């Protein structure tokens, strides 16, 4: 009956369990010390709704950790990690089985053993292939942006040696116990079999010696690796820290900053490392420096100073550097700007969320940047000049557009339209919230007017605020000008409540996002709809008469604040696909990995740092590649950004950009 | 340093020229709907100058504003920039006062505030732009006056003021207390931010009426009311573009040069 | 009110000569005095005033009051205010004219406070009401968006500061005769509080865009950063600043701080020269406050011509060198 003696040729082999326990205890001690480090941050409650959290945790573990969903966007590194991960799971289970059979004295024998051996070996081979891929990627291929440090070499090297010596050990045992006596068993351990063939030439004493030696060497290396991870907090720690980080991941809306309650705190944003919350500091340790966020970042890939990976790593280095000095003192750590991130990095972010969407560890980059901006703006009054102009307009004029109020006043778009404009004392259930860009900018106003026509034609009773509408506050909030946002939010909520508003229809995804997800924290909870949802519902109910076809090849650009931030991907697409004669092509980076237009995070006004090209130009190249004749979008910023890049690249004759509403207008018009 | 700053709330200067409308009967500007009034540009610079002095030397900034409507907003804006407290001066007898009357009312308010080292004003209001209130105020208070300041350096008993003149600057020295009118060359005013912004927005700003600052209606009528506005009109904007030509583009350029030289 | 008679001018001396504004004031002053049938007088404070007095008479003054003292060559507000006030309290003019300069705009309100309250500043036109003989003063308000006509109903003297270069200068006539009256009032030095420490002349290098009287702005048609040098040269000749449209800034041809328009700066210079820019509304909103807009563009349909006062349809590269050279010549005079 096929079997293998556990600890064959090894006396006191069970010592390994004692050593493992000791090494784990050492590891735990160092982990505990690291835990203390996370606690230098501010309080943050991430234990609310604990059952919901547990369910989501399990769901995330299945989809992201076990199935590797986020990893597989880049096949090479995705598969590489998949192999190493699952390979190790198999090996761990195999070792656990060995321990159980050893102590319970019930051994696996026969066919069961052969399958057991095969699966274990495959596990090891998977790890081995993964390690070879990793070594190749880091040291031969060296893709741009991949940051390699000593720790990477130590981890790859150690694991590689552990695996190889493991097969050598198996091969040595097989050379003596299987090759000649039970050759039919040997091939069930393919990894070992390769070495067995070589070692079968040696005499028994040599085989036993080398087996013993390598066995203890292999064990020592593994124990050593565990201790190394603990002491240096190697990136291999992500095995445990990832679980913690995923458990405490953000369950709320993406990128929603917390209010600053001046009655409870004096800290304005993040000035030094201690101003971060414990979870934000935990993020720094969870990061494995993989660079996926960087590869998706629209700023980084167009040559701007910002790399989300570098930001996190710089903060982490800073944390480690000052730990020794400040952990036990009341002293304030040095200011972060200059020690870690610099201002041009902080201001380059468009808050698009691609970094967070791809991060397998659920690290939250956006709020760190917004917190850093808050400190710059609120506490230090430091910001790029273009940001200051915009914020000044927000504060004085109630909207971000400068210059003779863009030749329009807020309420101008309503002239000659038969609309219900709310005055003091009026009540209405549904409000059409227009937003600054859609009311003030020439390119966008016709779209606003089209939507009112549509709403009226399907009998929706709605009101508008006209010239008393002010900004929702999003540009100020994303630029860190938190208090101005708070003042505006409170004022707007009061206006909504005074008019008894319960439902708000929006055109702009930024308004949609902030009204829906962030206003509730200021006392304003309303039902907020984006117009694409409305049109989609009308279509499904058969209320939208698509009169004309449109022979166009569309490609749809998912606005960040509608797609990634709020999960609205399918509605606009289904609407486009329902148009007779139209076809829809997908861009390379679409749906939840859509590439930003460059207008978010205040960047409709804040000037982009010089780089290799402008973000909107890079995105329009994606559109060109699809061969479409029309880019469709559902955000006023995206619309303007693409109009600009189409003009700059001289594409006016081959590519147009249209808002979905313009398309709807065309196809529902009576010809 | 005890600083008093006088600020004025004006209609937003940055509105489309086509929206600018006047009521010829009341001879007043009709504010376009939905456009909030703002702090006068030069007064904001005066506030910035005060904040810079306070940053360096410490002290207290009191801001006052006379006007009709929601004048408290400019006081709050000033507090958010750095003023310690502010007062609105509002009374129906204060409507339609000319520069003299305005300066008189402000002087009474300043009397009520008490001791001061500096009074700062903008060089002129961004709306009517009379450019007199600060100067007349200094004369009423009986303190020295320096105009068109773009930098103020406080020394022990004096201030050194950098003043804009046609071909450069003058440095003038004036004893404290003194009144200084500030010009925009002082630089960009700070963005009201930080906790100040929140605290200012929630503050209740006291309103001083005529009796609170001891103003006698008859006295006011005697002092004010000399200047009468007989007409307000909008000049017809010439949108006819005069095309300058020449036998060659260069010649057209030469012709244009003569035109431009005359305009300067 | 009835005992106030005559038009009085506060004269300014620049580089040892009568300042151009003073000659302009003499022109309008003479006209007003003639309409009223009254005398025109002028005050000069400084040194070497005998030649200047003769000049003033030739330009139309009936009387020239001189206060000769080299100490007063530099403007001191307290001194000038004292001298002028005393004189005006003695001669009781009906109208006082002062130039709207850094001296005049400083001095006039002080006089207003001391003499009684009939001042209007920054006037661009003066006339006499034929019926009641009041001085009608026209001045810009709201950044030039509107004008107000103002009178001093009850206060005398009526006072006005006049913007330079809006009224024509006086015509010289050396046959004119007049009186020179020296003043020898003692200055009360206890009333002099302000001290001049230093005078700094500044080269107009890098005028701030928002404050420039002249802006030369370039758009996408300029084509390169190198070509913007032509605009810089023109701006320097005119003592102005360079601006740009968003597209030109996006191209990196000029720094972003020069951007004018909807997401940039708003300027209201006297002259805005728009070179090779189409005049998109998003840019125009930043410069519509300009008094005069000059457009140079090779596209006759460009929107800029709808808002410009003067225009040339041509390639700017062929226009600018000649324009700059001629302006250099004209302005150096």
Short mmCIF file of N, CA, C and O in Angstrom, two decimals, chain A residues 360-465:
data_model
loop_
_atom_site.label_atom_id
_atom_site.label_comp_id
_atom_site.label_asym_id
_atom_site.label_seq_id
_atom_site.Cartn_x
_atom_site.Cartn_y
_atom_site.Cartn_z
N UNK A 360 -5.94 45.36 -4.74
CA UNK A 360 -6.43 44.10 -4.19
C UNK A 360 -6.54 44.14 -2.67
O UNK A 360 -7.17 43.28 -2.07
N UNK A 361 -5.92 45.12 -2.06
CA UNK A 361 -5.94 45.19 -0.60
C UNK A 361 -6.93 46.22 -0.08
O UNK A 361 -6.99 46.47 1.11
N UNK A 362 -7.69 46.83 -1.00
CA UNK A 362 -8.72 47.78 -0.61
C UNK A 362 -8.16 48.98 0.14
O UNK A 362 -8.78 49.50 1.06
N UNK A 363 -6.98 49.40 -0.28
CA UNK A 363 -6.40 50.60 0.32
C UNK A 363 -7.16 51.81 -0.21
O UNK A 363 -7.61 51.83 -1.35
N UNK A 364 -7.31 52.84 0.64
CA UNK A 364 -8.08 54.02 0.25
C UNK A 364 -7.14 55.21 0.05
O UNK A 364 -6.73 55.87 0.99
N UNK A 365 -6.84 55.47 -1.21
CA UNK A 365 -5.88 56.54 -1.51
C UNK A 365 -6.53 57.92 -1.50
O UNK A 365 -5.93 58.89 -1.07
N UNK A 366 -7.75 57.98 -2.00
CA UNK A 366 -8.38 59.28 -2.26
C UNK A 366 -8.51 60.13 -1.00
O UNK A 366 -8.15 61.31 -1.00
N UNK A 367 -9.01 59.52 0.07
CA UNK A 367 -9.26 60.33 1.26
C UNK A 367 -7.97 60.84 1.88
O UNK A 367 -7.95 61.89 2.50
N UNK A 368 -6.88 60.10 1.67
CA UNK A 368 -5.60 60.60 2.19
C UNK A 368 -5.23 61.88 1.47
O UNK A 368 -4.80 62.87 2.08
N UNK A 369 -5.44 61.87 0.16
CA UNK A 369 -5.09 63.06 -0.63
C UNK A 369 -6.01 64.22 -0.25
O UNK A 369 -5.55 65.35 -0.08
N UNK A 370 -7.29 63.93 -0.10
CA UNK A 370 -8.20 65.02 0.26
C UNK A 370 -7.85 65.56 1.65
O UNK A 370 -7.87 66.77 1.89
N UNK A 371 -7.46 64.67 2.57
CA UNK A 371 -7.07 65.13 3.90
C UNK A 371 -5.82 66.00 3.83
O UNK A 371 -5.70 66.99 4.54
N UNK A 372 -4.88 65.63 2.98
CA UNK A 372 -3.67 66.44 2.84
C UNK A 372 -4.03 67.79 2.24
O UNK A 372 -3.52 68.83 2.64
N UNK A 373 -4.94 67.79 1.27
CA UNK A 373 -5.38 69.06 0.67
C UNK A 373 -6.06 69.93 1.71
O UNK A 373 -5.89 71.14 1.73
N UNK A 374 -6.86 69.30 2.57
CA UNK A 374 -7.56 70.07 3.59
C UNK A 374 -6.58 70.83 4.45
O UNK A 374 -6.78 72.00 4.77
N UNK A 375 -5.51 70.17 4.82
CA UNK A 375 -4.55 70.85 5.69
C UNK A 375 -3.89 71.99 4.95
O UNK A 375 -3.69 73.07 5.50
N UNK A 376 -3.56 71.76 3.68
CA UNK A 376 -2.92 72.81 2.90
C UNK A 376 -3.83 74.02 2.77
O UNK A 376 -3.40 75.16 2.92
N UNK A 377 -5.11 73.77 2.50
CA UNK A 377 -6.02 74.89 2.25
C UNK A 377 -6.49 75.54 3.54
O UNK A 377 -6.48 76.76 3.68
N UNK A 378 -6.92 74.72 4.49
CA UNK A 378 -7.55 75.26 5.69
C UNK A 378 -6.55 75.77 6.71
O UNK A 378 -6.79 76.76 7.37
N UNK A 379 -5.45 75.04 6.87
CA UNK A 379 -4.52 75.43 7.92
C UNK A 379 -3.36 76.26 7.41
O UNK A 379 -2.82 77.08 8.13
N UNK A 380 -2.96 76.04 6.15
CA UNK A 380 -1.76 76.73 5.67
C UNK A 380 -2.06 77.72 4.55
O UNK A 380 -1.16 78.43 4.12
N UNK A 381 -3.27 77.74 4.06
CA UNK A 381 -3.63 78.65 2.95
C UNK A 381 -2.69 78.47 1.77
O UNK A 381 -2.31 79.44 1.13
N UNK A 382 -2.32 77.24 1.47
CA UNK A 382 -1.40 77.01 0.36
C UNK A 382 -2.11 76.21 -0.71
O UNK A 382 -2.57 75.10 -0.45
N UNK A 383 -2.19 76.77 -1.90
CA UNK A 383 -2.79 75.99 -2.98
C UNK A 383 -2.35 76.60 -4.30
O UNK A 383 -1.92 77.76 -4.32
N UNK A 384 -2.42 75.85 -5.39
CA UNK A 384 -2.04 76.43 -6.68
C UNK A 384 -2.92 77.63 -6.99
O UNK A 384 -4.07 77.69 -6.54
N UNK A 385 -2.39 78.56 -7.75
CA UNK A 385 -3.13 79.79 -8.00
C UNK A 385 -4.48 79.51 -8.66
O UNK A 385 -5.48 80.13 -8.32
N UNK A 386 -4.52 78.58 -9.60
CA UNK A 386 -5.79 78.27 -10.27
C UNK A 386 -6.79 77.70 -9.27
O UNK A 386 -7.98 77.91 -9.41
N UNK A 387 -6.30 76.98 -8.27
CA UNK A 387 -7.21 76.48 -7.24
C UNK A 387 -7.73 77.63 -6.41
O UNK A 387 -8.92 77.69 -6.08
N UNK A 388 -6.86 78.58 -6.09
CA UNK A 388 -7.29 79.70 -5.26
C UNK A 388 -8.34 80.53 -5.97
O UNK A 388 -9.31 80.97 -5.35
N UNK A 389 -8.17 80.74 -7.27
CA UNK A 389 -9.17 81.50 -8.02
C UNK A 389 -10.52 80.81 -7.95
O UNK A 389 -11.55 81.43 -7.69
N UNK A 390 -10.51 79.51 -8.16
CA UNK A 390 -11.77 78.77 -8.15
C UNK A 390 -12.39 78.79 -6.75
O UNK A 390 -13.59 79.03 -6.60
N UNK A 391 -11.59 78.57 -5.73
CA UNK A 391 -12.14 78.53 -4.37
C UNK A 391 -12.64 79.90 -3.94
O UNK A 391 -13.65 80.02 -3.25
N UNK A 392 -11.96 80.93 -4.38
CA UNK A 392 -12.42 82.28 -4.08
C UNK A 392 -13.79 82.51 -4.72
O UNK A 392 -14.68 83.09 -4.12
N UNK A 393 -13.95 82.05 -5.94
CA UNK A 393 -15.26 82.18 -6.59
C UNK A 393 -16.33 81.39 -5.86
O UNK A 393 -17.46 81.84 -5.71
N UNK A 394 -15.96 80.21 -5.37
CA UNK A 394 -16.92 79.41 -4.61
C UNK A 394 -17.38 80.20 -3.39
O UNK A 394 -18.55 80.23 -3.05
N UNK A 395 -16.40 80.86 -2.76
CA UNK A 395 -16.72 81.53 -1.50
C UNK A 395 -17.50 82.82 -1.72
O UNK A 395 -18.42 83.12 -0.99
N UNK A 396 -17.12 83.56 -2.77
CA UNK A 396 -17.76 84.86 -2.96
C UNK A 396 -19.00 84.80 -3.83
O UNK A 396 -19.94 85.54 -3.64
N UNK A 397 -18.98 83.94 -4.83
CA UNK A 397 -20.05 83.96 -5.82
C UNK A 397 -20.93 82.73 -5.76
O UNK A 397 -21.93 82.66 -6.45
N UNK A 398 -20.51 81.76 -4.96
CA UNK A 398 -21.35 80.59 -4.83
C UNK A 398 -21.25 79.61 -5.98
O UNK A 398 -22.07 78.72 -6.10
N UNK A 399 -20.26 79.77 -6.84
CA UNK A 399 -20.03 78.77 -7.89
C UNK A 399 -18.61 78.93 -8.39
O UNK A 399 -17.96 79.94 -8.16
N UNK A 400 -18.08 77.90 -9.08
CA UNK A 400 -16.66 77.92 -9.43
C UNK A 400 -16.30 78.65 -10.72
O UNK A 400 -15.12 78.85 -11.01
N UNK A 401 -17.26 79.05 -11.53
CA UNK A 401 -16.95 79.64 -12.83
C UNK A 401 -16.71 81.13 -12.70
O UNK A 401 -17.54 81.86 -12.20
N UNK A 402 -15.61 81.62 -13.21
CA UNK A 402 -15.23 83.03 -13.07
C UNK A 402 -15.55 83.80 -14.33
O UNK A 402 -16.13 83.30 -15.25
N UNK A 403 -15.17 85.02 -14.32
CA UNK A 403 -15.20 85.82 -15.54
C UNK A 403 -16.58 86.23 -15.96
O UNK A 403 -17.25 85.53 -16.70
N UNK A 404 -17.04 87.36 -15.53
CA UNK A 404 -18.33 87.89 -15.93
C UNK A 404 -19.39 86.81 -15.86
O UNK A 404 -20.25 86.71 -16.71
N UNK A 405 -19.29 85.98 -14.83
CA UNK A 405 -20.24 84.90 -14.62
C UNK A 405 -20.54 84.16 -15.91
O UNK A 405 -21.66 83.83 -16.21
N UNK A 406 -19.50 83.93 -16.65
CA UNK A 406 -19.54 83.19 -17.90
C UNK A 406 -20.58 83.75 -18.87
O UNK A 406 -21.15 83.00 -19.64
N UNK A 407 -20.83 85.02 -18.78
CA UNK A 407 -21.78 85.66 -19.69
C UNK A 407 -23.21 85.23 -19.44
O UNK A 407 -24.11 85.60 -20.17
N UNK A 408 -23.42 84.37 -18.47
CA UNK A 408 -24.78 84.00 -18.15
C UNK A 408 -24.97 84.16 -16.66
O UNK A 408 -24.05 83.93 -15.88
N UNK A 409 -26.17 84.50 -16.29
CA UNK A 409 -26.48 84.43 -14.88
C UNK A 409 -27.10 83.07 -14.62
O UNK A 409 -27.56 82.39 -15.51
N UNK A 410 -27.11 82.71 -13.36
CA UNK A 410 -27.53 81.38 -12.99
C UNK A 410 -28.90 81.00 -13.54
O UNK A 410 -29.16 79.86 -13.89
N UNK A 411 -29.79 81.99 -13.57
CA UNK A 411 -31.15 81.64 -13.97
C UNK A 411 -31.46 81.90 -15.44
O UNK A 411 -32.57 81.68 -15.88
N UNK A 412 -30.44 82.35 -16.18
CA UNK A 412 -30.70 82.73 -17.57
C UNK A 412 -31.26 81.60 -18.41
O UNK A 412 -32.06 81.82 -19.32
N UNK A 413 -30.83 80.38 -18.16
CA UNK A 413 -31.24 79.28 -19.04
C UNK A 413 -32.75 79.06 -19.01
O UNK A 413 -33.31 78.47 -19.93
N UNK A 414 -33.42 79.58 -17.93
CA UNK A 414 -34.85 79.34 -17.82
C UNK A 414 -35.70 80.31 -18.64
O UNK A 414 -36.91 80.14 -18.71
N UNK A 415 -35.04 81.32 -19.21
CA UNK A 415 -35.87 82.34 -19.88
C UNK A 415 -36.57 81.73 -21.09
O UNK A 415 -36.02 80.91 -21.80
N UNK A 416 -37.78 82.15 -21.28
CA UNK A 416 -38.63 81.66 -22.37
C UNK A 416 -39.00 80.19 -22.26
O UNK A 416 -39.45 79.58 -23.23
N UNK A 417 -38.76 79.61 -21.11
CA UNK A 417 -39.24 78.24 -20.92
C UNK A 417 -40.34 78.29 -19.89
O UNK A 417 -40.25 79.03 -18.92
N UNK A 418 -41.35 77.49 -20.06
CA UNK A 418 -42.45 77.50 -19.10
C UNK A 418 -42.11 76.54 -17.96
O UNK A 418 -42.45 75.36 -18.01
N UNK A 419 -41.42 77.06 -16.95
CA UNK A 419 -40.97 76.19 -15.87
C UNK A 419 -41.47 76.70 -14.54
O UNK A 419 -41.68 77.89 -14.36
N UNK A 420 -41.60 75.78 -13.61
CA UNK A 420 -41.98 76.19 -12.26
C UNK A 420 -40.71 76.56 -11.51
O UNK A 420 -39.92 75.69 -11.15
N UNK A 421 -40.54 77.86 -11.29
CA UNK A 421 -39.34 78.32 -10.59
C UNK A 421 -39.73 78.65 -9.16
O UNK A 421 -40.63 79.43 -8.91
N UNK A 422 -39.01 78.04 -8.22
CA UNK A 422 -39.41 78.16 -6.82
C UNK A 422 -39.03 79.50 -6.23
O UNK A 422 -37.90 79.94 -6.32
N UNK A 423 -40.02 80.15 -5.62
CA UNK A 423 -39.73 81.34 -4.83
C UNK A 423 -39.98 80.99 -3.37
O UNK A 423 -40.45 79.90 -3.05
N UNK A 424 -39.69 81.95 -2.51
CA UNK A 424 -39.84 81.67 -1.09
C UNK A 424 -41.27 81.27 -0.77
O UNK A 424 -42.22 81.91 -1.20
N UNK A 425 -41.39 80.18 -0.01
CA UNK A 425 -42.72 79.75 0.37
C UNK A 425 -43.32 78.71 -0.55
O UNK A 425 -44.27 78.01 -0.18
N UNK A 426 -42.74 78.56 -1.76
CA UNK A 426 -43.28 77.54 -2.68
C UNK A 426 -42.93 76.15 -2.19
O UNK A 426 -41.90 75.94 -1.57
N UNK A 427 -43.77 75.21 -2.53
CA UNK A 427 -43.47 73.82 -2.20
C UNK A 427 -43.46 72.98 -3.47
O UNK A 427 -44.23 73.23 -4.40
N UNK A 428 -42.61 71.98 -3.47
CA UNK A 428 -42.57 71.06 -4.61
C UNK A 428 -42.01 69.74 -4.15
O UNK A 428 -41.17 69.70 -3.25
N UNK A 429 -42.43 68.66 -4.78
CA UNK A 429 -41.93 67.37 -4.36
C UNK A 429 -40.63 67.03 -5.07
O UNK A 429 -39.68 66.52 -4.47
N UNK A 430 -40.63 67.33 -6.39
CA UNK A 430 -39.47 66.95 -7.19
C UNK A 430 -38.73 68.19 -7.65
O UNK A 430 -39.32 69.12 -8.20
N UNK A 431 -37.44 68.20 -7.43
CA UNK A 431 -36.61 69.32 -7.86
C UNK A 431 -35.66 68.85 -8.95
O UNK A 431 -35.04 67.79 -8.83
N UNK A 432 -35.56 69.63 -10.00
CA UNK A 432 -34.53 69.37 -11.00
C UNK A 432 -33.35 70.26 -10.63
O UNK A 432 -33.40 71.48 -10.78
N UNK A 433 -32.29 69.63 -10.10
CA UNK A 433 -31.10 70.35 -9.68
C UNK A 433 -30.14 70.40 -10.87
O UNK A 433 -29.66 69.38 -11.32
N UNK A 434 -29.88 71.60 -11.35
CA UNK A 434 -29.17 71.74 -12.61
C UNK A 434 -27.66 71.63 -12.47
O UNK A 434 -26.99 70.99 -13.25
N UNK A 435 -27.12 72.30 -11.46
CA UNK A 435 -25.66 72.29 -11.33
C UNK A 435 -25.04 73.47 -12.05
O UNK A 435 -25.60 74.01 -12.99
N UNK A 436 -23.84 73.86 -11.59
CA UNK A 436 -23.22 75.07 -12.09
C UNK A 436 -22.90 75.00 -13.58
O UNK A 436 -23.21 75.90 -14.36
N UNK A 437 -22.23 73.92 -13.98
CA UNK A 437 -21.77 73.82 -15.35
C UNK A 437 -22.95 73.78 -16.32
O UNK A 437 -22.93 74.43 -17.36
N UNK A 438 -23.98 73.04 -15.97
CA UNK A 438 -25.12 72.89 -16.86
C UNK A 438 -25.98 74.14 -16.94
O UNK A 438 -26.80 74.26 -17.82
N UNK A 439 -25.79 75.07 -16.00
CA UNK A 439 -26.55 76.32 -16.04
C UNK A 439 -25.76 77.46 -16.66
O UNK A 439 -26.32 78.39 -17.21
N UNK A 440 -24.43 77.38 -16.53
CA UNK A 440 -23.62 78.54 -16.87
C UNK A 440 -22.80 78.39 -18.15
O UNK A 440 -22.32 79.38 -18.69
N UNK A 441 -22.60 77.16 -18.61
CA UNK A 441 -21.68 77.00 -19.75
C UNK A 441 -22.46 76.78 -21.04
O UNK A 441 -23.37 75.95 -21.12
N UNK A 442 -22.06 77.52 -22.08
CA UNK A 442 -22.76 77.48 -23.36
C UNK A 442 -22.94 76.08 -23.92
O UNK A 442 -23.98 75.74 -24.46
N UNK A 443 -21.90 75.25 -23.80
CA UNK A 443 -21.98 73.92 -24.41
C UNK A 443 -23.02 73.06 -23.70
O UNK A 443 -23.61 72.17 -24.29
N UNK A 444 -23.24 73.33 -22.42
CA UNK A 444 -24.07 72.43 -21.62
C UNK A 444 -25.52 72.88 -21.46
O UNK A 444 -26.38 72.06 -21.19
N UNK A 445 -25.77 74.17 -21.62
CA UNK A 445 -27.13 74.67 -21.37
C UNK A 445 -28.19 74.02 -22.27
O UNK A 445 -29.27 73.66 -21.80
N UNK A 446 -27.92 73.84 -23.57
CA UNK A 446 -28.95 73.18 -24.40
C UNK A 446 -29.34 71.80 -23.88
O UNK A 446 -30.49 71.37 -24.02
N UNK A 447 -28.39 71.11 -23.26
CA UNK A 447 -28.68 69.78 -22.73
C UNK A 447 -29.67 69.90 -21.56
O UNK A 447 -30.62 69.11 -21.44
N UNK A 448 -29.43 70.92 -20.72
CA UNK A 448 -30.34 71.17 -19.61
C UNK A 448 -31.75 71.41 -20.13
O UNK A 448 -32.73 70.87 -19.61
N UNK A 449 -31.82 72.26 -21.15
CA UNK A 449 -33.13 72.60 -21.71
C UNK A 449 -33.78 71.36 -22.31
O UNK A 449 -35.00 71.14 -22.14
N UNK A 450 -33.00 70.53 -23.00
CA UNK A 450 -33.57 69.29 -23.56
C UNK A 450 -34.18 68.42 -22.48
O UNK A 450 -35.25 67.84 -22.65
N UNK A 451 -33.49 68.32 -21.37
CA UNK A 451 -33.99 67.46 -20.31
C UNK A 451 -35.32 67.98 -19.77
O UNK A 451 -36.23 67.20 -19.49
N UNK A 452 -35.42 69.32 -19.64
CA UNK A 452 -36.71 69.84 -19.14
C UNK A 452 -37.83 69.51 -20.11
O UNK A 452 -38.94 69.20 -19.72
N UNK A 453 -37.50 69.57 -21.41
CA UNK A 453 -38.52 69.24 -22.42
C UNK A 453 -38.97 67.79 -22.25
O UNK A 453 -40.15 67.47 -22.29
N UNK A 454 -37.98 66.93 -22.05
CA UNK A 454 -38.29 65.51 -21.91
C UNK A 454 -39.15 65.28 -20.68
O UNK A 454 -40.16 64.58 -20.73
N UNK A 455 -38.73 65.89 -19.56
CA UNK A 455 -39.47 65.68 -18.32
C UNK A 455 -40.92 66.13 -18.47
O UNK A 455 -41.85 65.46 -18.01
N UNK A 456 -41.09 67.26 -19.15
CA UNK A 456 -42.45 67.75 -19.33
C UNK A 456 -43.25 66.82 -20.24
O UNK A 456 -44.42 66.54 -19.99
N UNK A 457 -42.57 66.32 -21.28
CA UNK A 457 -43.31 65.51 -22.26
C UNK A 457 -43.79 64.20 -21.66
O UNK A 457 -44.78 63.63 -22.12
N UNK A 458 -43.10 63.69 -20.63
CA UNK A 458 -43.60 62.46 -20.02
C UNK A 458 -44.41 62.75 -18.76
O UNK A 458 -44.71 61.84 -17.99
N UNK A 459 -44.72 64.01 -18.55
CA UNK A 459 -45.63 64.36 -17.47
C UNK A 459 -45.05 64.36 -16.07
O UNK A 459 -45.77 64.22 -15.09
N UNK A 460 -43.75 64.54 -15.97
CA UNK A 460 -43.17 64.61 -14.63
C UNK A 460 -43.30 66.03 -14.11
O UNK A 460 -42.90 66.99 -14.77
N UNK A 461 -43.85 66.14 -12.91
CA UNK A 461 -44.06 67.45 -12.31
C UNK A 461 -42.81 67.82 -11.52
O UNK A 461 -42.50 67.21 -10.51
N UNK A 462 -42.09 68.82 -11.99
CA UNK A 462 -40.85 69.17 -11.31
C UNK A 462 -40.71 70.69 -11.22
O UNK A 462 -41.37 71.42 -11.94
N UNK A 463 -39.85 71.12 -10.34
CA UNK A 463 -39.56 72.55 -10.19
C UNK A 463 -38.07 72.77 -10.30
O UNK A 463 -37.29 71.83 -10.18
N UNK A 464 -37.68 74.02 -10.53
CA UNK A 464 -36.25 74.37 -10.54
C UNK A 464 -36.03 75.56 -9.62
O UNK A 464 -36.99 76.27 -9.28
N UNK A 465 -34.81 75.75 -9.23
CA UNK A 465 -34.51 76.86 -8.35
C UNK A 465 -34.16 78.13 -9.11
O UNK A 465 -34.18 79.22 -8.55
#
